[in-house]
Backbone as ProteinMPNN parsed JSONL, in Angstrom:
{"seq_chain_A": "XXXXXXXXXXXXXXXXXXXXXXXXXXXXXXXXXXXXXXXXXXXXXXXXXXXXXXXXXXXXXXXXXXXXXXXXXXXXXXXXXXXXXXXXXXXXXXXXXXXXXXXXXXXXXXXXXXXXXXXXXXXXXXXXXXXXXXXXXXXXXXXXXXX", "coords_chain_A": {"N_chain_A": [[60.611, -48.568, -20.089], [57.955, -46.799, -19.326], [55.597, -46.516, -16.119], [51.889, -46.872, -15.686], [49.692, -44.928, -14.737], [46.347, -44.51, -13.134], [43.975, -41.878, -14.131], [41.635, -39.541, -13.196], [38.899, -37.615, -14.389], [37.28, -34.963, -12.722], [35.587, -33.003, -13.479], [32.931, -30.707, -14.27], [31.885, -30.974, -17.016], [30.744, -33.286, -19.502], [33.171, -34.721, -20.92], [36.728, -34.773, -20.876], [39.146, -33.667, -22.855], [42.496, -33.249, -22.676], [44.362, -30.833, -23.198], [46.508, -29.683, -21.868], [49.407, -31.277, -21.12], [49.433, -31.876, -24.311], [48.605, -34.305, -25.099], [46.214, -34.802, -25.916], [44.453, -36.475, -24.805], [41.665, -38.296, -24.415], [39.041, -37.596, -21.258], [36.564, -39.422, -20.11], [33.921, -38.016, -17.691], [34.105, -39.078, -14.513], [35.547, -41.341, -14.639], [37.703, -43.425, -14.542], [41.296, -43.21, -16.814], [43.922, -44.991, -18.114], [47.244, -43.521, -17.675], [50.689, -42.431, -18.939], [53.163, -42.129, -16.663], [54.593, -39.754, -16.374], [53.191, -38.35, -17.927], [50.473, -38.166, -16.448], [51.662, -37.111, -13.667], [51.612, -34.44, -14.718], [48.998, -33.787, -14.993], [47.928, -34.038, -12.766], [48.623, -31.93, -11.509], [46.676, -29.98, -11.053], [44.628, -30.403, -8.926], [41.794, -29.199, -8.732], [40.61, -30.453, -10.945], [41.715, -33.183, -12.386], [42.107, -35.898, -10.39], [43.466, -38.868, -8.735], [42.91, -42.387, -9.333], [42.196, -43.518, -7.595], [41.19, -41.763, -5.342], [38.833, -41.021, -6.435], [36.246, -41.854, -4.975], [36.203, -40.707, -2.651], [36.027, -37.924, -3.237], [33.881, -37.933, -5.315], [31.872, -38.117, -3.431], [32.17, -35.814, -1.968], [31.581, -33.587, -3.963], [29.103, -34.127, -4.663], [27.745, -33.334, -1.972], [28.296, -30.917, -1.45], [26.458, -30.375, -3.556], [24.181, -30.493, -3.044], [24.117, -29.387, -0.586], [24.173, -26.59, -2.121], [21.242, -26.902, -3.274], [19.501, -26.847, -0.946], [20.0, -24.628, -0.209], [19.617, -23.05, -2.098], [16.477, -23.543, -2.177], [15.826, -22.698, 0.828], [16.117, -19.885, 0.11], [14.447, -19.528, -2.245], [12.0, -20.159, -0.379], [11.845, -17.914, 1.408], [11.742, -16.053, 0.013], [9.173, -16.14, -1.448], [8.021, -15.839, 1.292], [8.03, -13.54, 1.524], [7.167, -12.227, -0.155], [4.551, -12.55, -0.124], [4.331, -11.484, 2.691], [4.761, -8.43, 1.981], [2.694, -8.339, 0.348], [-0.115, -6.576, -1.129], [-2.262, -7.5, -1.441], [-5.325, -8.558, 0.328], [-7.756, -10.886, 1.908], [-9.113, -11.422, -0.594], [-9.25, -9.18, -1.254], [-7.876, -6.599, -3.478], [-5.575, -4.146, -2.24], [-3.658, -2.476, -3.253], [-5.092, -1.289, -5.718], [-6.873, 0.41, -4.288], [-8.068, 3.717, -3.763], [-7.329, 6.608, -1.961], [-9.762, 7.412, -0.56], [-11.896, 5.1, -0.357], [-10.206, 3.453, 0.383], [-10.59, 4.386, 3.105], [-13.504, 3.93, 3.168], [-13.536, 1.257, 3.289], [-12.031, 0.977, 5.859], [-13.991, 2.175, 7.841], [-16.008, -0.112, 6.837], [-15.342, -2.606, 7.722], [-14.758, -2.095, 10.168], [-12.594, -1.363, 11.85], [-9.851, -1.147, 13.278], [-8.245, 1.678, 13.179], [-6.526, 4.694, 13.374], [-7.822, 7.479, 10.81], [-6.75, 8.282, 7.697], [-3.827, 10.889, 7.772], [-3.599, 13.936, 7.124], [-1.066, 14.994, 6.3], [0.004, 12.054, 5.829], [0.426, 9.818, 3.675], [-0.739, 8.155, 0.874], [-0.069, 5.601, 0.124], [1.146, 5.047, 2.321], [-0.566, 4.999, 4.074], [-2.167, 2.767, 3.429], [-0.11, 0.619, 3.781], [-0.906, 0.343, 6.596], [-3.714, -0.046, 6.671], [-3.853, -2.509, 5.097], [-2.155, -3.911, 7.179], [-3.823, -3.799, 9.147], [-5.689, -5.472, 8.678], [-4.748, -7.721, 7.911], [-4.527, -8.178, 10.374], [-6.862, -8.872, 12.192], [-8.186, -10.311, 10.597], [-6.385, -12.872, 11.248], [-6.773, -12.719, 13.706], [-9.754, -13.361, 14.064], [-9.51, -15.888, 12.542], [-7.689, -17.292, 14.746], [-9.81, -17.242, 16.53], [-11.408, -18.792, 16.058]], "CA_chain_A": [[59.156, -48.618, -20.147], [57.194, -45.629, -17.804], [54.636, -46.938, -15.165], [51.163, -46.043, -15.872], [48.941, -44.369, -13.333], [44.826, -44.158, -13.4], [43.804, -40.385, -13.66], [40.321, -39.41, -13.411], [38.215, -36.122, -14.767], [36.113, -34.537, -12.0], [35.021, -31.693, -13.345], [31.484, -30.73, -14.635], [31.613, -31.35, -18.147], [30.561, -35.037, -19.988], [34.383, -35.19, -20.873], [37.465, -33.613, -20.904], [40.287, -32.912, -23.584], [44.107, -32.912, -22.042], [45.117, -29.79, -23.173], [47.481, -29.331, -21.0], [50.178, -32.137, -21.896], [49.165, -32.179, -25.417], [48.241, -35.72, -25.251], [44.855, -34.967, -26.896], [43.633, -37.767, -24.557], [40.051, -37.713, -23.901], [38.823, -38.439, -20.463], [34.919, -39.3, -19.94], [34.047, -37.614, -16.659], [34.127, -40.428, -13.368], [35.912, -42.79, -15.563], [39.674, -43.598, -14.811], [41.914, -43.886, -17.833], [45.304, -45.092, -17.627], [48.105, -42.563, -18.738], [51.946, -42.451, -18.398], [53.387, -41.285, -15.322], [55.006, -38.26, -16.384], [51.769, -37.168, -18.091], [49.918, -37.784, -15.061], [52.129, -35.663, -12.969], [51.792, -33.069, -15.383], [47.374, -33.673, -15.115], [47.817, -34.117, -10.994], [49.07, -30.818, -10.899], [45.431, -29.124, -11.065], [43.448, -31.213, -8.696], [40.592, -29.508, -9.648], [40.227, -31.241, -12.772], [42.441, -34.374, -12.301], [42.728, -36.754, -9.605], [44.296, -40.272, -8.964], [41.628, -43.299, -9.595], [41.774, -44.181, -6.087], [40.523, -40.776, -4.736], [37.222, -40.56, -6.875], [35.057, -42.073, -3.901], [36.066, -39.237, -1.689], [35.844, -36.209, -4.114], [32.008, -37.895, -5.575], [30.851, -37.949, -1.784], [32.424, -34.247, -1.958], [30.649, -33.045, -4.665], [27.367, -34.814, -4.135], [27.798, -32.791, -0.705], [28.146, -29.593, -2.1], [25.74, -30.171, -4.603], [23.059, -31.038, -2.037], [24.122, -27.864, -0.053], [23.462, -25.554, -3.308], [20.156, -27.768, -3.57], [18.836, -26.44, 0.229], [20.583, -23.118, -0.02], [18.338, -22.701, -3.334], [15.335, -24.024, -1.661], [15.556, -21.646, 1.574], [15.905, -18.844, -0.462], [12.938, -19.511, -2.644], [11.143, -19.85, 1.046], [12.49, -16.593, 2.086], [11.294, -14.72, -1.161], [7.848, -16.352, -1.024], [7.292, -15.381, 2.227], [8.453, -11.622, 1.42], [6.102, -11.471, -1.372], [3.604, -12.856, 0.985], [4.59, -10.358, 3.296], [4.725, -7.542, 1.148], [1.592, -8.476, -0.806], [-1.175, -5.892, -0.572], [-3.8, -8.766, -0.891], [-5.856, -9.286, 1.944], [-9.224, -11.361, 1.904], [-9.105, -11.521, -1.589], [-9.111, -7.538, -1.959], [-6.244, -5.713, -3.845], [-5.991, -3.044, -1.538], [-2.969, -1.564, -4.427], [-6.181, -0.469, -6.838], [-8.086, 1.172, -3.866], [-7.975, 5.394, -3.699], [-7.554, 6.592, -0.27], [-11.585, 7.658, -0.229], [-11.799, 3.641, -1.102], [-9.194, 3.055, 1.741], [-10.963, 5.212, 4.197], [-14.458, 3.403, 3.512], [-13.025, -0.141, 3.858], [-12.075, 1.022, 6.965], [-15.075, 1.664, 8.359], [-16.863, -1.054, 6.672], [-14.777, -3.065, 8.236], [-14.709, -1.604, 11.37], [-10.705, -1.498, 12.113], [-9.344, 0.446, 14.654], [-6.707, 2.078, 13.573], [-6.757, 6.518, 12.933], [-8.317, 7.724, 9.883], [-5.276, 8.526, 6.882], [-3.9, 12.01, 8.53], [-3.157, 15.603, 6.508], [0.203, 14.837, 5.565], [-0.065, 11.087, 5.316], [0.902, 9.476, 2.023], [-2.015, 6.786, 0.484], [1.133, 4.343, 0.637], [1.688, 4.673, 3.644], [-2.458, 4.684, 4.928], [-2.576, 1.262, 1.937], [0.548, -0.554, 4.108], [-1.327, 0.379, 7.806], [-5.064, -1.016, 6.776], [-3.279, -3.707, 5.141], [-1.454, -4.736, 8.644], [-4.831, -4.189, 10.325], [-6.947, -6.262, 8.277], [-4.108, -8.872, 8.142], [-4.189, -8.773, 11.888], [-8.387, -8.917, 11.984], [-8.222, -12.31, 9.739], [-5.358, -13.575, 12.139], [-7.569, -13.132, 15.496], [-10.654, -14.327, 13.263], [-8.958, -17.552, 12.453], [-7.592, -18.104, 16.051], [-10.822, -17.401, 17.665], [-12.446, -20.133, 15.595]], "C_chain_A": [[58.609, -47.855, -18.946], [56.014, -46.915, -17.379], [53.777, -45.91, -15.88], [50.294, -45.703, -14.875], [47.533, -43.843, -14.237], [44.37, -42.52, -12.827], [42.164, -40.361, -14.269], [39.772, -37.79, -13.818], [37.437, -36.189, -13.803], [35.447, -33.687, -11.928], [33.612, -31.644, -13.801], [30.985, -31.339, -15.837], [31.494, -33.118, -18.334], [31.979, -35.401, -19.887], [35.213, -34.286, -20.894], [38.829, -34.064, -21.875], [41.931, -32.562, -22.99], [44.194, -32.261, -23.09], [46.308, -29.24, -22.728], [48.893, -29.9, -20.859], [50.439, -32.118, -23.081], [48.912, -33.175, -25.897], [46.894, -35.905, -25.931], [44.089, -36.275, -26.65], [42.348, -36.994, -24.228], [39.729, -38.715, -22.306], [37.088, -37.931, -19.743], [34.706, -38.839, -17.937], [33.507, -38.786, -15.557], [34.829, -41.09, -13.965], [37.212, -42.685, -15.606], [40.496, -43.786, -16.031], [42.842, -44.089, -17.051], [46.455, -44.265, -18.366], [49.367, -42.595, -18.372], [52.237, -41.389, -17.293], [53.669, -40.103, -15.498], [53.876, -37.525, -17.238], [50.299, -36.938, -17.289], [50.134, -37.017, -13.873], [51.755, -34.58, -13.103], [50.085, -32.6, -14.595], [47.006, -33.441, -13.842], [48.1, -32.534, -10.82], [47.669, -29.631, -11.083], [44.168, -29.86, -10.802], [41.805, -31.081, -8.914], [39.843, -29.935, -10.432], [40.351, -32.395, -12.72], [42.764, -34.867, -11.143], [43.249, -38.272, -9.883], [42.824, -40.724, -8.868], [40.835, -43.413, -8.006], [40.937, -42.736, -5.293], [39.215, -39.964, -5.007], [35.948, -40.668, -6.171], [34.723, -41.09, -3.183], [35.335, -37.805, -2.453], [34.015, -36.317, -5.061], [31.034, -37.956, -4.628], [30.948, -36.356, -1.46], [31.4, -33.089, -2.938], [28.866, -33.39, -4.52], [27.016, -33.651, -2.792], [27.496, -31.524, -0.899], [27.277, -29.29, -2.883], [24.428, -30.476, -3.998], [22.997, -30.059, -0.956], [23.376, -26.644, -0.598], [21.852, -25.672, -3.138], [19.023, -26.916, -2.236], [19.35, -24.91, 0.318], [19.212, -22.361, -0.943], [16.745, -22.196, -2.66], [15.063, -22.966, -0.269], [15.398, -20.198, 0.996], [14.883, -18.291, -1.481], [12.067, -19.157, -1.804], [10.881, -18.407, 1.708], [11.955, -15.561, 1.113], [10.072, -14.928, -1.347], [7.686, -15.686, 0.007], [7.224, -14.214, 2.322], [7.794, -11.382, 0.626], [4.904, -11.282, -0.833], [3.314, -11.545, 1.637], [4.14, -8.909, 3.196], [3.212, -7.166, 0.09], [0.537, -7.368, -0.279], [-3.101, -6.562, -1.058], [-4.108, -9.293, -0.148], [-7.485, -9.297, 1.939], [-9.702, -11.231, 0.998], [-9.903, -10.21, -2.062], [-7.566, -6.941, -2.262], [-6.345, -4.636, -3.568], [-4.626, -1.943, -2.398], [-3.945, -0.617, -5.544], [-6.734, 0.597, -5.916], [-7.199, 2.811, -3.749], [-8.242, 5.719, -2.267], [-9.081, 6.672, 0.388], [-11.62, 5.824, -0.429], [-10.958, 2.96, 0.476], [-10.073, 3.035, 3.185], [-12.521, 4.295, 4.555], [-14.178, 2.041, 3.627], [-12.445, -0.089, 5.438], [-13.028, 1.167, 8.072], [-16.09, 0.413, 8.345], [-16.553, -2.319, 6.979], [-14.208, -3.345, 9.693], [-13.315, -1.732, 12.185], [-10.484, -0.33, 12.602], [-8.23, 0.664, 14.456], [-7.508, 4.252, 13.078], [-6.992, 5.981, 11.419], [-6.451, 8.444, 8.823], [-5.599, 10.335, 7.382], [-3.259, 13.035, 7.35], [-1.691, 14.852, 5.343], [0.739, 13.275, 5.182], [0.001, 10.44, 3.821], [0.028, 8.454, 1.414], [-0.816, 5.337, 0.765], [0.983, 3.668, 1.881], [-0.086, 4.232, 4.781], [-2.305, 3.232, 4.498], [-2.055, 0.544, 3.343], [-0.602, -0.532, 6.299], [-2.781, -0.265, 8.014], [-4.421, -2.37, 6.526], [-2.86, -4.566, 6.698], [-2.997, -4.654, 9.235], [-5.952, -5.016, 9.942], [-6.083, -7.879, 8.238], [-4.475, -9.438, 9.601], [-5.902, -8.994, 12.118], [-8.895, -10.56, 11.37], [-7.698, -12.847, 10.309], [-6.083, -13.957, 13.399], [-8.778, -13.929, 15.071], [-10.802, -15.846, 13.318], [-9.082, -18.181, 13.644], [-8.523, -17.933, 16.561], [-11.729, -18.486, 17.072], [-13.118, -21.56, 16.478]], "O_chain_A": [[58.779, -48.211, -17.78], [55.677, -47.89, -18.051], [54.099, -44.844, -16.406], [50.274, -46.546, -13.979], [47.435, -43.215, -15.291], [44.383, -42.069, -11.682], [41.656, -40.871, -15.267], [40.446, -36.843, -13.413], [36.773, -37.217, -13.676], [34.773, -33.328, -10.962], [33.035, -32.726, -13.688], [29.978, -32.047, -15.884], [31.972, -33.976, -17.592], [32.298, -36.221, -19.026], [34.875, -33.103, -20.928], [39.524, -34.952, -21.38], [42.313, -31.392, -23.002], [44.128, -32.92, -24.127], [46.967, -28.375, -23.305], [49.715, -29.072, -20.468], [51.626, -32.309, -23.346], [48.911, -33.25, -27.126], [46.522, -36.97, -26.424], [43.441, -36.969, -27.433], [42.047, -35.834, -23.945], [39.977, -39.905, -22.114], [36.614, -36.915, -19.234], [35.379, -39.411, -17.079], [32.458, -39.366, -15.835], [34.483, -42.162, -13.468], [37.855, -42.046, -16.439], [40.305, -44.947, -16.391], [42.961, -43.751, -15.873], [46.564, -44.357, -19.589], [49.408, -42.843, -17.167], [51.769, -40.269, -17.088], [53.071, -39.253, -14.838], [53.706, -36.306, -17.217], [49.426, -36.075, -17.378], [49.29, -36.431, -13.195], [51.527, -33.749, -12.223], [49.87, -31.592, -13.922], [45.994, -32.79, -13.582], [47.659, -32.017, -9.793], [47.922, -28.437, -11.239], [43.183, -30.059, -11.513], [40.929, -31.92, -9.12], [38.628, -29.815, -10.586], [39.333, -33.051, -12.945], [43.772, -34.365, -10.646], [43.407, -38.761, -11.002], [41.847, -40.051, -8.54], [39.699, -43.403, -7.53], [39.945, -43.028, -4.625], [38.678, -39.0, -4.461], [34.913, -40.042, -6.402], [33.616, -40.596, -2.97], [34.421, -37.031, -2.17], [33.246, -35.4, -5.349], [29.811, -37.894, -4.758], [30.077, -35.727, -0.859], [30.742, -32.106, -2.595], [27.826, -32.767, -4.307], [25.882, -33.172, -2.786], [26.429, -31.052, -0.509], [27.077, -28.098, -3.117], [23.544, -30.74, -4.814], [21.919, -29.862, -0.397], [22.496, -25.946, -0.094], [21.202, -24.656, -2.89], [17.925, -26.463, -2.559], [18.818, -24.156, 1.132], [18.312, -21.572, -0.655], [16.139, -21.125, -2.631], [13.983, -22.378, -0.327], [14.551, -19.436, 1.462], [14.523, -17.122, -1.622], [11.338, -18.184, -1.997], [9.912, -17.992, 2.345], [11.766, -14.382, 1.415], [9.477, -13.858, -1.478], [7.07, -14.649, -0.236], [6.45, -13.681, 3.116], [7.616, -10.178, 0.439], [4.233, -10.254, -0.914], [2.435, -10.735, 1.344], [3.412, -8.304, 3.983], [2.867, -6.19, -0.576], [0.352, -7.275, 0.934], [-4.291, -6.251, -1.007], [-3.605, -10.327, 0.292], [-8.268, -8.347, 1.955], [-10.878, -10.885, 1.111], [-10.815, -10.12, -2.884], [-6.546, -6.867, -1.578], [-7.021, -3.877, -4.263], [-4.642, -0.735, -2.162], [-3.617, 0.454, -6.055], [-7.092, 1.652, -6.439], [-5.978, 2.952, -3.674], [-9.127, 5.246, -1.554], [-9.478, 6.188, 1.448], [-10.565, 5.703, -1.051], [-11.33, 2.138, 1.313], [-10.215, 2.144, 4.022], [-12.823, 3.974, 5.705], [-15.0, 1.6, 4.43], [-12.45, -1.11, 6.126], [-12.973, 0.471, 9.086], [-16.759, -0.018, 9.284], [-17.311, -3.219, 6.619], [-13.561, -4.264, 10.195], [-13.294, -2.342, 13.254], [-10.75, 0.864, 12.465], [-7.265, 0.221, 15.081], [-8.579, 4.694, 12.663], [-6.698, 4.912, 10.884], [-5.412, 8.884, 9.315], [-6.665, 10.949, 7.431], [-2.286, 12.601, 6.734], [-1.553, 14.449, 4.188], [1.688, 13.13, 4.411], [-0.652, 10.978, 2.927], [0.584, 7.433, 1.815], [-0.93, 4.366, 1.514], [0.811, 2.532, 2.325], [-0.408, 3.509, 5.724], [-2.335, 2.44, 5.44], [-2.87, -0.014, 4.078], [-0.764, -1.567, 6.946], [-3.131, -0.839, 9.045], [-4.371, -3.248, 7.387], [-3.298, -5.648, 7.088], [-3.322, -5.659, 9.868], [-6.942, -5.25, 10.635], [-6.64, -8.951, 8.475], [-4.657, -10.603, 9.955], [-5.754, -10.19, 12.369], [-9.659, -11.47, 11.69], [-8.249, -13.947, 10.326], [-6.077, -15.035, 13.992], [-8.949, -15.044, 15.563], [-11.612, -16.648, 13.786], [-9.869, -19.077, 13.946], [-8.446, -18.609, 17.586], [-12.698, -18.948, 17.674], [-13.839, -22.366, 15.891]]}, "name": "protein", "num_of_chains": 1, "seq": "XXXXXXXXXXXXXXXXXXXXXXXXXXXXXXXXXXXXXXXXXXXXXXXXXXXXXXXXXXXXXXXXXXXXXXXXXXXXXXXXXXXXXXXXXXXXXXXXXXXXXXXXXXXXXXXXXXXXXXXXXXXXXXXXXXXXXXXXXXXXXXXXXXX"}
């Protein structure tokens, strides 16, 4: 008569299918069955999948861990792409300075009175767009703090 030994599924899925034996057991994922020793050997041998009963505390504080890592990894990187859109945005003071034409550019700059040079000869509208942008950003910034 074999000894039987408690083997657990830890992988992602609801359950899992021994395949691998051919035992065509099913095992619901967290949930120890009990299976003969030599087809628990066989299931131990790809801890990824299969551990012993007793080592499910460790490996669901493991995953939980990891899965709470992903969770803030996610979450900074959302932060990080907001703030670059932010960044990047050519809305400032609820003007879309992407529609304006450099003549358009040029008089928001005065009417605005922003000290930076006028867009020069070989200057690119791009490149005038991203330089009012920064100076009207920075204009609303001292604005604010001088409140």
């Amino acid at each position: 008569m074999s000894d039987k030994i408690a083997v657990v599924y830890i992988g992602d899925k609801p359950s899992k299918k021994d395949t691998v034996t051919g035992s065509r057991l099913v095992f619901p994922r967290h949930n120890p069955v009990d299976v003969e020793s030599h087809i628990a050997m066989q299931l131990l041998e790809f801890p990824s999948v299969w551990r012993r009963s007793e080592e499910l505390g460790d490996v669901k504080a493991q995953q939980e861990a990891l899965e709470q890592a992903a969770i803030e990894e996610a979450e900074r990187l959302a932060a990080e792409e907001a703030r670059l859109a932010e960044e990047q945005s050519m809305v400032v003071g609820g003007r879309d300075l992407a529609k304006l034409t450099s003549a358009q550019l040029a008089t928001l700059v005065e009417g605005e009175d922003l000290d930076i040079e006028a867009q020069g000869p070989q200057e690119k509208v791009g490149d005038f767009r991203v330089r009012v942008r920064d100076a009207m950003k920075a204009k609303l910034a001292a604005g604010l703090g001088g409140e």
